[in-house]
Every structure is written in C-alpha cells, then in structure tokens.
XYZ file of C-alpha atoms in Angstrom:
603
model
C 5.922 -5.931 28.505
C 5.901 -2.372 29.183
C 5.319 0.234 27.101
C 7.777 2.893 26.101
C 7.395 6.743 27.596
C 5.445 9.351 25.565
C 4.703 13.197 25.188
C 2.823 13.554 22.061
C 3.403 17.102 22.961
C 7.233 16.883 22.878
C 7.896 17.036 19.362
C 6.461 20.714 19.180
C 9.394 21.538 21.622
C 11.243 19.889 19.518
C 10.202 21.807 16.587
C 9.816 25.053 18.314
C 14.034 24.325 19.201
C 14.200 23.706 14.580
C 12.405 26.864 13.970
C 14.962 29.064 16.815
C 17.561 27.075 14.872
C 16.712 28.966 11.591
C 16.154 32.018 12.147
C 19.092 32.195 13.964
C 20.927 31.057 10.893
C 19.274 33.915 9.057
C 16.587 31.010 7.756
C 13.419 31.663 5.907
C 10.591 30.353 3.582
C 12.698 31.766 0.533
C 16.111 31.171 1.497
C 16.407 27.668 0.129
C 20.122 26.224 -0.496
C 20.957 23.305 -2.904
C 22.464 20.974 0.320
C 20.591 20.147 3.475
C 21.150 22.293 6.859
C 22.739 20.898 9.584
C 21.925 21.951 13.304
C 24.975 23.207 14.949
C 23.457 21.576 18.251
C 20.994 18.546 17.970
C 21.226 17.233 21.707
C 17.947 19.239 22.929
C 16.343 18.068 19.834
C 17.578 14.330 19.761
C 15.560 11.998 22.004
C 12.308 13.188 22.491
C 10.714 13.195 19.078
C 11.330 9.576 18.299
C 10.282 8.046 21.598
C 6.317 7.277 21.684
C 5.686 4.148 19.627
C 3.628 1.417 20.885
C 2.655 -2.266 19.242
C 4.432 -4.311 16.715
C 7.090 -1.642 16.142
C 8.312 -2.174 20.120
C 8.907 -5.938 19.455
C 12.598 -7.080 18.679
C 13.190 -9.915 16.811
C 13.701 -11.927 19.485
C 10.575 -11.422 21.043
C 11.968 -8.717 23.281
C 11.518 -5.375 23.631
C 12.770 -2.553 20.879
C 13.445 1.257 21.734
C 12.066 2.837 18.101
C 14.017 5.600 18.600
C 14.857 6.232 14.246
C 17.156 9.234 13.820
C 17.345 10.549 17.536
C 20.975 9.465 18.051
C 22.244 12.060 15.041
C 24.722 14.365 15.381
C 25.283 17.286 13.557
C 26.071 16.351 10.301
C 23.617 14.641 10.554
C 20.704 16.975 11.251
C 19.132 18.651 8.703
C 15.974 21.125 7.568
C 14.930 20.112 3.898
C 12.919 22.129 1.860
C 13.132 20.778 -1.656
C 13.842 16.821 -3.390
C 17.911 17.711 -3.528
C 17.606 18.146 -0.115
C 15.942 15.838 0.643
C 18.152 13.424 -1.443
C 21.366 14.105 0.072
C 19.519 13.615 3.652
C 19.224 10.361 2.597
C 21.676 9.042 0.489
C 24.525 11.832 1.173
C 25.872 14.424 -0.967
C 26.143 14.093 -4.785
C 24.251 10.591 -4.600
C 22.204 9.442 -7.622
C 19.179 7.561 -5.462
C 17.872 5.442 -8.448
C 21.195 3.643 -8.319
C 22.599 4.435 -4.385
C 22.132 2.824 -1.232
C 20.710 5.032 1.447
C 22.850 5.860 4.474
C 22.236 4.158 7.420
C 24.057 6.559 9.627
C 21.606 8.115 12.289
C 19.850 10.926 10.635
C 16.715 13.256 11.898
C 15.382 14.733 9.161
C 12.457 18.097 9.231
C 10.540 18.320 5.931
C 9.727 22.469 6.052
C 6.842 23.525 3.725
C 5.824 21.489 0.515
C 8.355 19.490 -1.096
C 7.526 17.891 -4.921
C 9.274 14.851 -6.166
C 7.759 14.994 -9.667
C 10.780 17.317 -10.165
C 13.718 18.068 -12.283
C 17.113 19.196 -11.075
C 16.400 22.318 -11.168
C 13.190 21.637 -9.398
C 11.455 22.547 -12.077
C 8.088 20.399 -12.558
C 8.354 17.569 -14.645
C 5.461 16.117 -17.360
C 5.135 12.713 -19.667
C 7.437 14.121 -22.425
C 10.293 14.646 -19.893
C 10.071 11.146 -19.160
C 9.474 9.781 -21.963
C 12.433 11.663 -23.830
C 14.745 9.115 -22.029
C 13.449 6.005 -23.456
C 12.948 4.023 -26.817
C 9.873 5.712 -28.611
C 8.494 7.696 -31.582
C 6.538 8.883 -29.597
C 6.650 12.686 -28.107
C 3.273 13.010 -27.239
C 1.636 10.935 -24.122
C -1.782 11.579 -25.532
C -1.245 10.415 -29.016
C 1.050 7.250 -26.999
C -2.228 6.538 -24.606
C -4.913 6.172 -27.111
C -2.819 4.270 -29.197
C -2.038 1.822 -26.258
C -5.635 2.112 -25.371
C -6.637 0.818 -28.702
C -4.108 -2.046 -29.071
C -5.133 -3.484 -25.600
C -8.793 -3.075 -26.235
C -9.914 -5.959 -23.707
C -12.368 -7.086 -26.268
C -9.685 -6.906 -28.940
C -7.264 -8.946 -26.788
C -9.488 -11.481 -25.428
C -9.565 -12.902 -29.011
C -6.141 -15.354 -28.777
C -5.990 -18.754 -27.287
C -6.078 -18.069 -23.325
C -3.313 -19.544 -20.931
C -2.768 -22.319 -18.841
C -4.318 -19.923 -15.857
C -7.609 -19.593 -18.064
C -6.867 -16.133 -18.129
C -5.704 -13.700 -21.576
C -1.529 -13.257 -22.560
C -0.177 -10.763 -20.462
C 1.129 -7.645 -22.937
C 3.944 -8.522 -24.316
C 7.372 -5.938 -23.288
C 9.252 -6.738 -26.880
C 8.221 -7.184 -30.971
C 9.713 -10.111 -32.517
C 12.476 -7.629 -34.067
C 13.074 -6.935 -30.842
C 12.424 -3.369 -30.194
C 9.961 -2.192 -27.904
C 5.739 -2.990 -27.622
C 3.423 -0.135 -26.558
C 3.779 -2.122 -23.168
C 7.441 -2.060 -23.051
C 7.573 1.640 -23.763
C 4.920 2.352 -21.164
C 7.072 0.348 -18.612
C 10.063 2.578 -19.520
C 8.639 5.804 -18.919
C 7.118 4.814 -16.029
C 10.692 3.478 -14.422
C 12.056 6.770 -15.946
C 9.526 8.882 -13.338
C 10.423 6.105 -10.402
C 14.310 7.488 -11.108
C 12.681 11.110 -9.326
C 9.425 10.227 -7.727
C 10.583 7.036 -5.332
C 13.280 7.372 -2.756
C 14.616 4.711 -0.337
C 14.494 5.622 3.622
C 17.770 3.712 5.115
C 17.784 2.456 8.779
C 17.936 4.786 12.120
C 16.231 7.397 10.244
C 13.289 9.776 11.125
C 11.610 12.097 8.630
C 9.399 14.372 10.521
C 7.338 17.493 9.470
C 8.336 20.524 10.881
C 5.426 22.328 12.362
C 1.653 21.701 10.953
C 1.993 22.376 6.934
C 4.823 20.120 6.122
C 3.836 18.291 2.787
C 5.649 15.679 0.660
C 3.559 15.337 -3.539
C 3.745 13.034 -5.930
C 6.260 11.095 -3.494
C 6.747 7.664 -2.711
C 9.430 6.360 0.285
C 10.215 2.984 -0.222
C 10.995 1.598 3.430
C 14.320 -1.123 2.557
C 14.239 -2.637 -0.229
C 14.122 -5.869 -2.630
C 14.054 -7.705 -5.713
C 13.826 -11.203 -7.185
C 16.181 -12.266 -10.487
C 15.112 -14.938 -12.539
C 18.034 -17.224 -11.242
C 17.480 -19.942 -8.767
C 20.225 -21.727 -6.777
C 21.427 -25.193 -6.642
C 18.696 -25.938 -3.902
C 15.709 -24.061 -6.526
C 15.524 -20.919 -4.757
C 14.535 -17.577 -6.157
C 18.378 -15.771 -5.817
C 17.183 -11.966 -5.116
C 19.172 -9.072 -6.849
C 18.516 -6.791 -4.536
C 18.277 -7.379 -0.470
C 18.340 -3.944 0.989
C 17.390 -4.007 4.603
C 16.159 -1.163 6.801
C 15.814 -0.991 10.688
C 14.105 1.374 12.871
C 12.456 4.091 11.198
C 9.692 6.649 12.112
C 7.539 8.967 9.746
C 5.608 11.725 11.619
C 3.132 14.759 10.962
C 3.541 14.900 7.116
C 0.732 15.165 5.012
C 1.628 12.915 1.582
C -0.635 14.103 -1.234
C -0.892 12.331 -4.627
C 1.743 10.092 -5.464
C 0.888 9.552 -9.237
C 1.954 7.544 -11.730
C 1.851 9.028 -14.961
C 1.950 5.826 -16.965
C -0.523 3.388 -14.846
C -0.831 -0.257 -16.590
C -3.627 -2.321 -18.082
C -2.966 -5.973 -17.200
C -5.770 -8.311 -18.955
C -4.944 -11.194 -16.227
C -5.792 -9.097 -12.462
C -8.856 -10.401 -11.989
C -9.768 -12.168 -14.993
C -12.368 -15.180 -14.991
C -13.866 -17.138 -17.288
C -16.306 -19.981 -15.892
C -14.730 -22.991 -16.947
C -17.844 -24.696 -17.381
C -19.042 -22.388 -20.281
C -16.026 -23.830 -22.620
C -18.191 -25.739 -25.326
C -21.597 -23.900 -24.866
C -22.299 -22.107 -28.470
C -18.983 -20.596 -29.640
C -17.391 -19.883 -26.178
C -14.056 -21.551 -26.163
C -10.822 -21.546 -24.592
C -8.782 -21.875 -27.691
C -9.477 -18.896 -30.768
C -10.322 -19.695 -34.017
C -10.764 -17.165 -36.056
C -11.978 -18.842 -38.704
C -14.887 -20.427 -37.074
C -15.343 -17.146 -34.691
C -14.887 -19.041 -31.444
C -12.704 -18.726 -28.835
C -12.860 -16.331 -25.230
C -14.254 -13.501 -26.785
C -17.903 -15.637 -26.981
C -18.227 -16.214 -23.499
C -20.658 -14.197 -21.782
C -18.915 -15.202 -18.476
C -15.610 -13.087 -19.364
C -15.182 -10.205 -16.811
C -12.096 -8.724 -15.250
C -8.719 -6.585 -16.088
C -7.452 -4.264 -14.572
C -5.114 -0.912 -14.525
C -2.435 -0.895 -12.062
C -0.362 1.791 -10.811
C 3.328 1.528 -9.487
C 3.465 3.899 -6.124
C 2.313 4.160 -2.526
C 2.752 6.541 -0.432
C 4.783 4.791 1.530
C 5.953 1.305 0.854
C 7.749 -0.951 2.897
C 9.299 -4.015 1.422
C 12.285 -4.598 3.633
C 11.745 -2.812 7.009
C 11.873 -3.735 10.750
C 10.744 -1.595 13.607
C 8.557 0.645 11.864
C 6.647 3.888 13.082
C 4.411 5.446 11.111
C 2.425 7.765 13.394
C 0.072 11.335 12.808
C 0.500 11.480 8.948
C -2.181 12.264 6.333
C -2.398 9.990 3.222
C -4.525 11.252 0.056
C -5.086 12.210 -3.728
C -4.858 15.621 -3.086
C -6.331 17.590 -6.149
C -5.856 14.262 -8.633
C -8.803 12.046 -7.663
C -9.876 8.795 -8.907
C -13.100 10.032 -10.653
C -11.121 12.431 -12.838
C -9.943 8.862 -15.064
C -12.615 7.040 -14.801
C -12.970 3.337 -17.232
C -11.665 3.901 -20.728
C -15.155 5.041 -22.917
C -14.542 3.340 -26.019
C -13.849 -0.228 -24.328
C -17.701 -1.708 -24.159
C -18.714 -4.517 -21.243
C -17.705 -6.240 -19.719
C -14.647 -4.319 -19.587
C -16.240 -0.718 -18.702
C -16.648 -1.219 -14.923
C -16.397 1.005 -12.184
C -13.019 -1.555 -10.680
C -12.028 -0.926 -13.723
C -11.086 2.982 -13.749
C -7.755 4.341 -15.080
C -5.904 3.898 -11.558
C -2.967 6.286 -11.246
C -2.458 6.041 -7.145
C -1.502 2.596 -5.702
C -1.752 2.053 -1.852
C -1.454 4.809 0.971
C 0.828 2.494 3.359
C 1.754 -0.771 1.974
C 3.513 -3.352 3.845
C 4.663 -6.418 2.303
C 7.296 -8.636 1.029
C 9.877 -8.806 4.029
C 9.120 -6.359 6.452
C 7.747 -6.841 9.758
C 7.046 -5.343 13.110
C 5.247 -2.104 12.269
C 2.906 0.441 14.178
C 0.655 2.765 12.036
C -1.073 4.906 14.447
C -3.001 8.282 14.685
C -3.230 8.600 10.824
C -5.611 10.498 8.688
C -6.440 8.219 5.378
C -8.547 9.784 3.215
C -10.167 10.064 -0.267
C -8.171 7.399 -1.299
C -9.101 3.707 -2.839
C -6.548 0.712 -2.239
C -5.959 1.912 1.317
C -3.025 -0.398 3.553
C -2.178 -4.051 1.937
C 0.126 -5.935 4.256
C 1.077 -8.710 2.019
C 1.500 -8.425 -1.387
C 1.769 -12.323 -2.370
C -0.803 -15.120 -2.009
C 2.383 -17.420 -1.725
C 5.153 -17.834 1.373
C 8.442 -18.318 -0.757
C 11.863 -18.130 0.851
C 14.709 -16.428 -1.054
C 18.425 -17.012 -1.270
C 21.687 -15.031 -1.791
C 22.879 -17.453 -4.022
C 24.369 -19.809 -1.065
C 22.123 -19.688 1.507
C 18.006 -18.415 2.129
C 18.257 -14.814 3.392
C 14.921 -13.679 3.005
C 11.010 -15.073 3.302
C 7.784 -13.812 2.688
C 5.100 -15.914 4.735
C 3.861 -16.431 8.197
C 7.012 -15.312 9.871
C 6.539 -11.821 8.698
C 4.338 -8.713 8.288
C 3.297 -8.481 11.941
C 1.511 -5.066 12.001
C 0.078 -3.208 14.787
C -2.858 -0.049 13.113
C -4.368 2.119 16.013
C -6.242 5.328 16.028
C -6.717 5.943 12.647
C -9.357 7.957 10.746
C -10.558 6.491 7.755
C -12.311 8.854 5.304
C -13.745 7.996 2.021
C -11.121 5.417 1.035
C -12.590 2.417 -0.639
C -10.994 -0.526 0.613
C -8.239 -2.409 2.441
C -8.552 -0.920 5.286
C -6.550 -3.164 5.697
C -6.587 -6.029 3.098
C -4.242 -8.764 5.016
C -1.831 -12.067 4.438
C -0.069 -13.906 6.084
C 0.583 -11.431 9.188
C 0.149 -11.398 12.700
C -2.205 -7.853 12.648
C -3.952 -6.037 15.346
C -6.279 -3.032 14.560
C -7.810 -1.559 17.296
C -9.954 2.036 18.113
C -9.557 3.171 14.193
C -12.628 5.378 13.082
C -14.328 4.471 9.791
C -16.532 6.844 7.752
C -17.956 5.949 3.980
C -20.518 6.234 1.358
C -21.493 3.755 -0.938
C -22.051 3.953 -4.744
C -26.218 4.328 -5.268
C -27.432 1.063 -6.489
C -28.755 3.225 -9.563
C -25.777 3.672 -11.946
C -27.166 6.781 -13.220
C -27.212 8.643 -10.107
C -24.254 10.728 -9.046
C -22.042 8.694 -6.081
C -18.836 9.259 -3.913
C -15.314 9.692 -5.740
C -14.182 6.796 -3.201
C -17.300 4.817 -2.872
C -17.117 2.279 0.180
C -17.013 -1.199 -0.747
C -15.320 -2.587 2.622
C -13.224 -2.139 5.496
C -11.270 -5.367 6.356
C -9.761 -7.860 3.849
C -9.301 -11.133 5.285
C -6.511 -12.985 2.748
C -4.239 -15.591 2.719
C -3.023 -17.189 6.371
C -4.097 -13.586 7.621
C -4.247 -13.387 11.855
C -6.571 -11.093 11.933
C -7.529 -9.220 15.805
C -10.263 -6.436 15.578
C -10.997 -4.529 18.894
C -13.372 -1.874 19.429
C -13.301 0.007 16.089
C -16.060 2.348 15.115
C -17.844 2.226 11.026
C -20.304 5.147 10.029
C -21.410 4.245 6.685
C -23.905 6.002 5.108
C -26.332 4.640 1.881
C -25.522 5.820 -1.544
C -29.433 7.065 -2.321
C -32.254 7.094 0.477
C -33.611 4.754 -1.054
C -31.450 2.261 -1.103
C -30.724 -0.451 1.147
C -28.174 -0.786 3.794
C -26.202 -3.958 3.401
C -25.862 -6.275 6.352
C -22.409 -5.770 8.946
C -20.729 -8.818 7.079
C -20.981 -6.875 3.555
C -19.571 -3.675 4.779
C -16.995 -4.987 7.354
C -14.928 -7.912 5.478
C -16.787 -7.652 2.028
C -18.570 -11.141 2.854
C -16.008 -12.641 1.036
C -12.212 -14.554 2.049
C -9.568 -14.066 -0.231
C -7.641 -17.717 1.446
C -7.859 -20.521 -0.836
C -6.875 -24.088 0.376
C -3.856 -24.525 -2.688
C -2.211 -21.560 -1.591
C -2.196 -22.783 2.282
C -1.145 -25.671 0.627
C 1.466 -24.104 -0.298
C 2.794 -22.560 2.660
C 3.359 -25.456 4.486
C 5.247 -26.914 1.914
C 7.122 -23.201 0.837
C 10.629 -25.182 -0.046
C 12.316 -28.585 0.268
C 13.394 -28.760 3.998
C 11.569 -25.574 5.167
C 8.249 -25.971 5.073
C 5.941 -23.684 7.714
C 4.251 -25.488 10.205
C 0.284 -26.329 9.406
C -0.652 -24.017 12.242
C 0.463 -20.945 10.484
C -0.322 -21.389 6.956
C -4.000 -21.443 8.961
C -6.399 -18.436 8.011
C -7.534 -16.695 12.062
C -9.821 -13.968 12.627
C -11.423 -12.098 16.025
C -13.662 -8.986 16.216
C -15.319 -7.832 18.914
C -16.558 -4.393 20.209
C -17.274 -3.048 16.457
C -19.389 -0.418 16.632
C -21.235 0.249 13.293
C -23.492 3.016 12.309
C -24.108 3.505 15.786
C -25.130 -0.719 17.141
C -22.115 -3.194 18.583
C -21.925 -6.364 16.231
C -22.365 -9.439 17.953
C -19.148 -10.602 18.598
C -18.627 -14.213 17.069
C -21.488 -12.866 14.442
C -18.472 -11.580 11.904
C -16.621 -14.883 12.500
C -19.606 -17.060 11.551
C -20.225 -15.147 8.446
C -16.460 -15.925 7.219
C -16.764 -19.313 7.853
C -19.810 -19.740 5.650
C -17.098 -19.030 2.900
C -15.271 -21.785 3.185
C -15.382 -24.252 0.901
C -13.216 -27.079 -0.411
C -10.809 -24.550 -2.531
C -11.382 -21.990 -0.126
C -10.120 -21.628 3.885
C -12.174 -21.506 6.291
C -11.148 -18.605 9.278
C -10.397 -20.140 12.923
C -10.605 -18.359 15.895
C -7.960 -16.446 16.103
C -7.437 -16.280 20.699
C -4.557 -17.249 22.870
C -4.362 -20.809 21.391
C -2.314 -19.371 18.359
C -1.564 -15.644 19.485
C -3.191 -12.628 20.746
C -1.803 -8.861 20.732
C -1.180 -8.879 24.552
C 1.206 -11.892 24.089
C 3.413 -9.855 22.097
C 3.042 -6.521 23.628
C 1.442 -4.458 26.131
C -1.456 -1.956 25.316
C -4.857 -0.657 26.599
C -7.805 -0.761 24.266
C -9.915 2.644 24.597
C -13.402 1.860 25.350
C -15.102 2.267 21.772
C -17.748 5.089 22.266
C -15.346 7.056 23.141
C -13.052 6.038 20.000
C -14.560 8.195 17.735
C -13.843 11.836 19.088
C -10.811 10.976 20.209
C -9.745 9.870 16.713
C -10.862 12.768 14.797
C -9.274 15.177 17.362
C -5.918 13.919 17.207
C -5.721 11.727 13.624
C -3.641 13.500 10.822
C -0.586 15.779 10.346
C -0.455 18.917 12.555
C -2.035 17.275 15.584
C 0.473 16.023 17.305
C-alpha cells in the first residue's frame, strides 16, 4: 500500500504564508481580537500542511487507503489565527457557542495556535482558581484548602477500610449523596471538578487541523477531547448499554504544539483502583471481610490490605471517538506543576503512604480508548510525565446501542494505533500501556531513571518503572526501539530487560478474554481476537540488542490459569505491513534521529 507524499519542511512555508498574512492585516503579538481571523486567501496554505501521515491513520475502514488530510480543504471562513481560549472556541464550535453543551463543527477548518494560549481561563481570560469553580456548585465551602483536608480526613484509607468490603473484595466506593440527599465531600469534589471541565476540555470535530504556528506555539492546562461518548444507565430491549452521547470525529491532525500541564484541580481518591486483600487471610487473627466493630475485626486487620488510588480527569489529548488520527511533532508535559510537588497525603500511615499513591493531578499525555481507531502518533516529545499513552481504557469489549440498534463497540475491532519516532523522557509508564488494539511501535527513543532502592535517598520526579504495558487482548509489534535507563544510586542494581521493558508482569486475565468472546447475545468476537499477541525484536537497551523471542518467553512465564498467556503475535493473526506500508529505520541509528527531529518546533 503506498505511502502518502511528505515535506516535513512544507508546513514552515506554510507558516511563513500565516505570518505574511498578519502583518499584512496590521497583526501582532498584542493585537488580540475577541473572534478568530480568517485568511482572506487559504489556497497556498491548504494542502500541504496536512499531507505527511503514515501508519494506522492512512487505513480506511475498509481496509483501504485514507488521505489524512484534517482541515486542508477550508476556505476562508474557515481559516483562522487563534491566540486566546475564545478564539479558539469559536474555531471550533463557531461563534457564540457554549462548548460544554455544543457540538463541534465539522466543517473543514485549519486552525494556527499563535503564542501561549490558557484554558484554565475566565471570559475575560482572566486566570481562574478553586474558588471560581467551586462558587458554581453545592458547598459551604469557599476555601479549597479547608474543603481538601477535610476530604482528606473523611477518606482516610485506614478510616474507610473499617466497613464490610464488597462483593469485589475491595472497600465502598465514596459515596456522591447523604441520605438527606444533599451532597458528600465526594459529590462536591466531582462538581467542581466538572465545573473546571466546562473551560479546561474542548471537543476537536472532524476535518479539522490545529497546528502551531511557528516554534513557540503552546496550549496549558488544556485538554482536546478527540469525538466523543458516554454510556446512560439504560439498556435496550436486547440488554445493551444505550449511550447518551455518540459524538463521532473523522480525520484530524495535531502538529508542533507544545501542551503543558493539563491539571485538574480537584483529582479523586478512589479506595477500589488497585485494592487487594489476599483472600486467604479472611479468618487469620481478626482479619475479616465483614467489620465488626464490636469485636474489632473486619479489613482494617489484615496486614495484606494495600492499594487506592488518586485519579485525575484530563489528558492532554484524549480520543474517545476518533478515526483517522494524526498526531505528529508535539510536546506533552507537566510544565512547571510536577508530580513530586503532591506527593502521598502525610497524615495517611501504610499501607496507604506509597509512592503510586501520590496526589495525581495530570492524567495521560495521549490517550486513546473507548471507540476510536486508526491513529498515528509520530515524532513526539513525551516528557516528565507519569501515565504516558493508554490505548484502551476498559478490560472488557462491550458493544453499545442507540436505543434500536448497536452503534458503537469497544474491543478487538478497535484502537488500532500506529507510535513512531518518539522521544520518551522521564515519563514513568505506559509507554504505551495497551488493550485490545492492533499497535505497532517502532524506532521510539526511551530515556529513564529509576527510584534508588533506598527510600531515603533523593530520586527522579518521574521515576521509570516500565516502558510497554501488555493488557487485555493487546497485539502488541515492537521493532527496533532504543531504552537508556540509568540506576537510581550506583549502587544499586540494574534490573533484568523483562523488568524494565513490559514490567515482567501481563495485565490479561483469562475471565476478561472470556469475556470478549462472549461480549453480547449474538455478537460475540471470535476466540482469535479476544487472544493476548506480542513481538519485539531489534530493542536496543542501554546500549545491547535483546534477544529477540527472549521478551516473549518472559511474558509467557506469566500465564497462569486466571491469567493469559501472550502468543506470537506474526503474519498468522496480523503484522503492520499487512495493513500498511512503512520502512523500519535501522535502530542505531534511531536514536539521533529521534532527538533531532522529536517535539514541537522541529518540524
């Protein structure tokens, strides 16, 4: 299938044909109006800039082959140079549209961020704190300090482990409402935090491009939500989930913009992530499933308890209902908020102190999950940054209905995704962390530290725990990437490649494959791709090749009766050059080309 021109050059001609555009117009840093500009001729400017993708994103949904072209076909109207969020607003959505309850337009649309543009932002784009958000909502409250430690007190983990746990062996999620009905700490936190989503999270509609004009364009505290979706709590007459929301998006491309901090004021605790109790220690002194309070026993006696965590509400970017996606030389980071600034609440003792267990205000970089498919994230800068790139946010393939008919799936059929030429730099994990999709990463450049063995000793903000997650029906192909990860203390250990590749662990457990093939009455998958695949070869790490079939081995040693064990993933199933065409770069020569050209302003 052949692969579609490119001049990674041509956008700066592009650009070069913006900037004569404004100035002409009498344009400059300070002259800022409240409505987007509109080039009075986009022709020179219209192809070029959104021709270049490669991979997943070239695929049609018939198997063919797409032009990602996003915006290029816009006219005039539809042109514009945004330098602030109303700008950038009626880009998207048109004029005088209210995004938290519009629809974006889907009308071709090229559109230049100029200079730094803040979402956290009121009208007058004036920055906004807590109090602003939480003015809107039910509360007493009018300070977010004096809210937070109260909340922080209430949900003391050790406090709240002492109830009966569920069915799931795991604590009561925190309630939303009181018995008198009014709101809980918890359902006040989730209204302020929807109050910020109202400014902070805009939805990019289909044939759109948003591309940085020249090398400093910046988008903070922003998060572009790629389609969109939700699930109601109705099902219809055949038991499917009815969705409430089912806002598609088609051929879209995000280029040279550095996205910096998109932080969520009012992260979470939930008691369940990652929660375990060993079943086994029910009965053994006063550890218990039920709580008595009386007698003392219950959860809160098990010296097995671990787990909780806090959870944060935006990426970067976040595609839930996208096709023919290009997200190509961007930079993804904390910017000047990072992780070790809220580190695990003090006054909660252990097991419930942990490092996993920090005050998480940033979510993922680029997350792809729920319906979208066919994407290409390539030449991208990721850095000092923890939950990196999930593709597949569910454990479980469900299909979805409009109330007569399904409409929608999450599962094997989606979430194809195509990651090339990246530079990873201190970010944690997920790397990417994968389910269900067809995925190909190829020539990315890794580079970590991990956390000294010796808790007292100073470590990396973003210590590195691993690269690759293998999850849930994940076809996983690895080709000539390149891993420099250094030791936390000199005298520490380096742990072996299976440890610091895929974590020496698979996240695919036999119930939820299960599951898959039997998704809904009459629509099962087939047994073939509820199956967990994974290939590496050509990994070069800290400087020696990994055996290729080594990697594979290791993940198979994982599987056990409740958990999958990875196949081969080759041309039995699927490999990338089945789908598309593409030319792996010889990996010692991966790294220097990836950290000359990865990142916004190197186009």
């Amino acid at each position: 299938m052949p692969t579609l021109p490119f001049t990674r050059r041509a956008s700066w001609a592009v650009a070069a044909a913006v900037a004569t555009f404004v100035a002409a117009c009498g344009g400059s840093d300070n002259d800022v109006s409240s409505t987007p500009s509109a080039s009075a001729s986009p022709s020179p400017m219209a192809v070029p800039l959104s021709l270049g993708a490669d991979g997943w994103a070239t695929v049609a949904e018939d198997g063919g082959v797409f032009a990602v072209t996003g915006g290029a076909a816009a006219d005039a109207a539809h042109t514009f140079i945004v330098t602030n969020r109303a700008e950038l607003v009626a880009a998207l959505y048109g004029p005088g549209a209210e995004p938290s309850t519009a629809t974006p337009d889907n009308t071709p649309k090229l559109i230049y961020v100029k200079g730094a543009i803040d979402l956290n932002v009121g009208d007058s784009n004036q920055p906004l704190a807590e109090a602003d958000f939480m003015n809107s909502c039910e509360t007493a409250y009018t300070s977010y300090a004096t809210f937070i430690a109260d909340y922080k007190l209430a949900y003391d983990p050790n406090l709240w482990v002492r109830q009966s746990l569920d069915t799931d062996n795991k604590p009561p999620a925190l309630p939303m409402t009181a018995a008198d009905g009014s709101l809980t700490l918890e359902g006040q936190r989730r209204c302020f935090q929807r109050a910020q989503a109202k400014r902070t999270v805009l939805v990019v509609g289909s044939n759109t491009s948003v591309l940085g004009l020249g090398p400093d364009a910046r988008l903070l505290h922003a998060s572009l939500r790629l389609g969109d979706a939700a699930a109601s709590s109705n099902k219809d007459a055949a038991g499917y989930t009815i969705l409430s929301k089912n806002v598609k998006a088609n051929n879209i491309v995000i280029r040279n913009i550095a996205f910096e901090d998109a932080y969520d004021m009012f992260p979470s605790w939930d008691p369940k992530d990652s929660f375990s109790i060993t079943p086994a220690e029910f009965g053994t002194g006063k550890c218990a499933k039920a709580y008595d309070a009386a007698a003392d026993t219950g959860p809160h006696q098990c010296a097995s308890r671990k787990g909780g965590r806090w959870n944060s509400e935006y990426d970067m970017i976040s595609m839930l209902n996208a096709t023919n996606v290009w997200i190509d030389h961007n930079t993804f980071s904390d910017g000047s908020r990072p992780d070790d600034l809220d580190p695990p609440v003090p006054t909660w003792a252990a097991p419930f102190n942990e490092h996993e267990q920090k005050v998480q205000h940033h979510d993922g970089a680029v997350d792809i999950t729920m319906f979208t498919d066919r994407v290409t994230v390539s030449y991208n800068h990721f850095k000092d940054h923890d939950k990196t790139n999930l593709l597949g946010g569910s454990d479980t393939a469900t299909r979805y209905s409009d109330g007569t008919s399904v409409v929608a799936s999450t599962g094997p059929d989606k979430l194809s995704v195509t990651m090339h030429h990246n530079f990873f730099e201190n970010t944690v994990q997920r790397q990417p962390r994968v389910r269900f999709g067809k995925v190909h990463v190829y020539n990315n450049a890794y580079s970590g530290r991990l956390a000294p063995k010796d808790e007292a000793k100073t470590g990396p903000a973003y210590p590195w725990q691993a690269a690759w997650g293998i999850g849930t029906a994940s076809k996983y192909y690895l080709e000539n990437n390149v891993l420099d990860v250094t030791v936390g203390d000199p005298a520490d250990a380096m742990p072996d490649a299976a440890k610091l590749t895929f974590g020496n662990a698979v996240s695919s457990s036999t119930g939820n494959r299960d599951k898959c093939t039997a998704a809904a009455p009459g629509a099962a998958y087939p047994a073939a791709d509820c199956d967990t695949y994974f290939f590496e070869t050509g990994t070069l790490l800290n400087g020696t090749l990994v055996a290729e079939g080594s990697l594979l081995a290791a993940a198979q040693l994982k599987g056990t009766g409740s958990n999958v064990r990875p196949k081969l993933l080759d041309a039995s199933y699927w490999v990338p050059n089945s789908s598309y065409t593409y030319q792996a770069q010889p990996v010692d020569t991966v790294k220097a080309d990836v950290l000359a050209k990865a990142g916004a302003g190197k186009l």
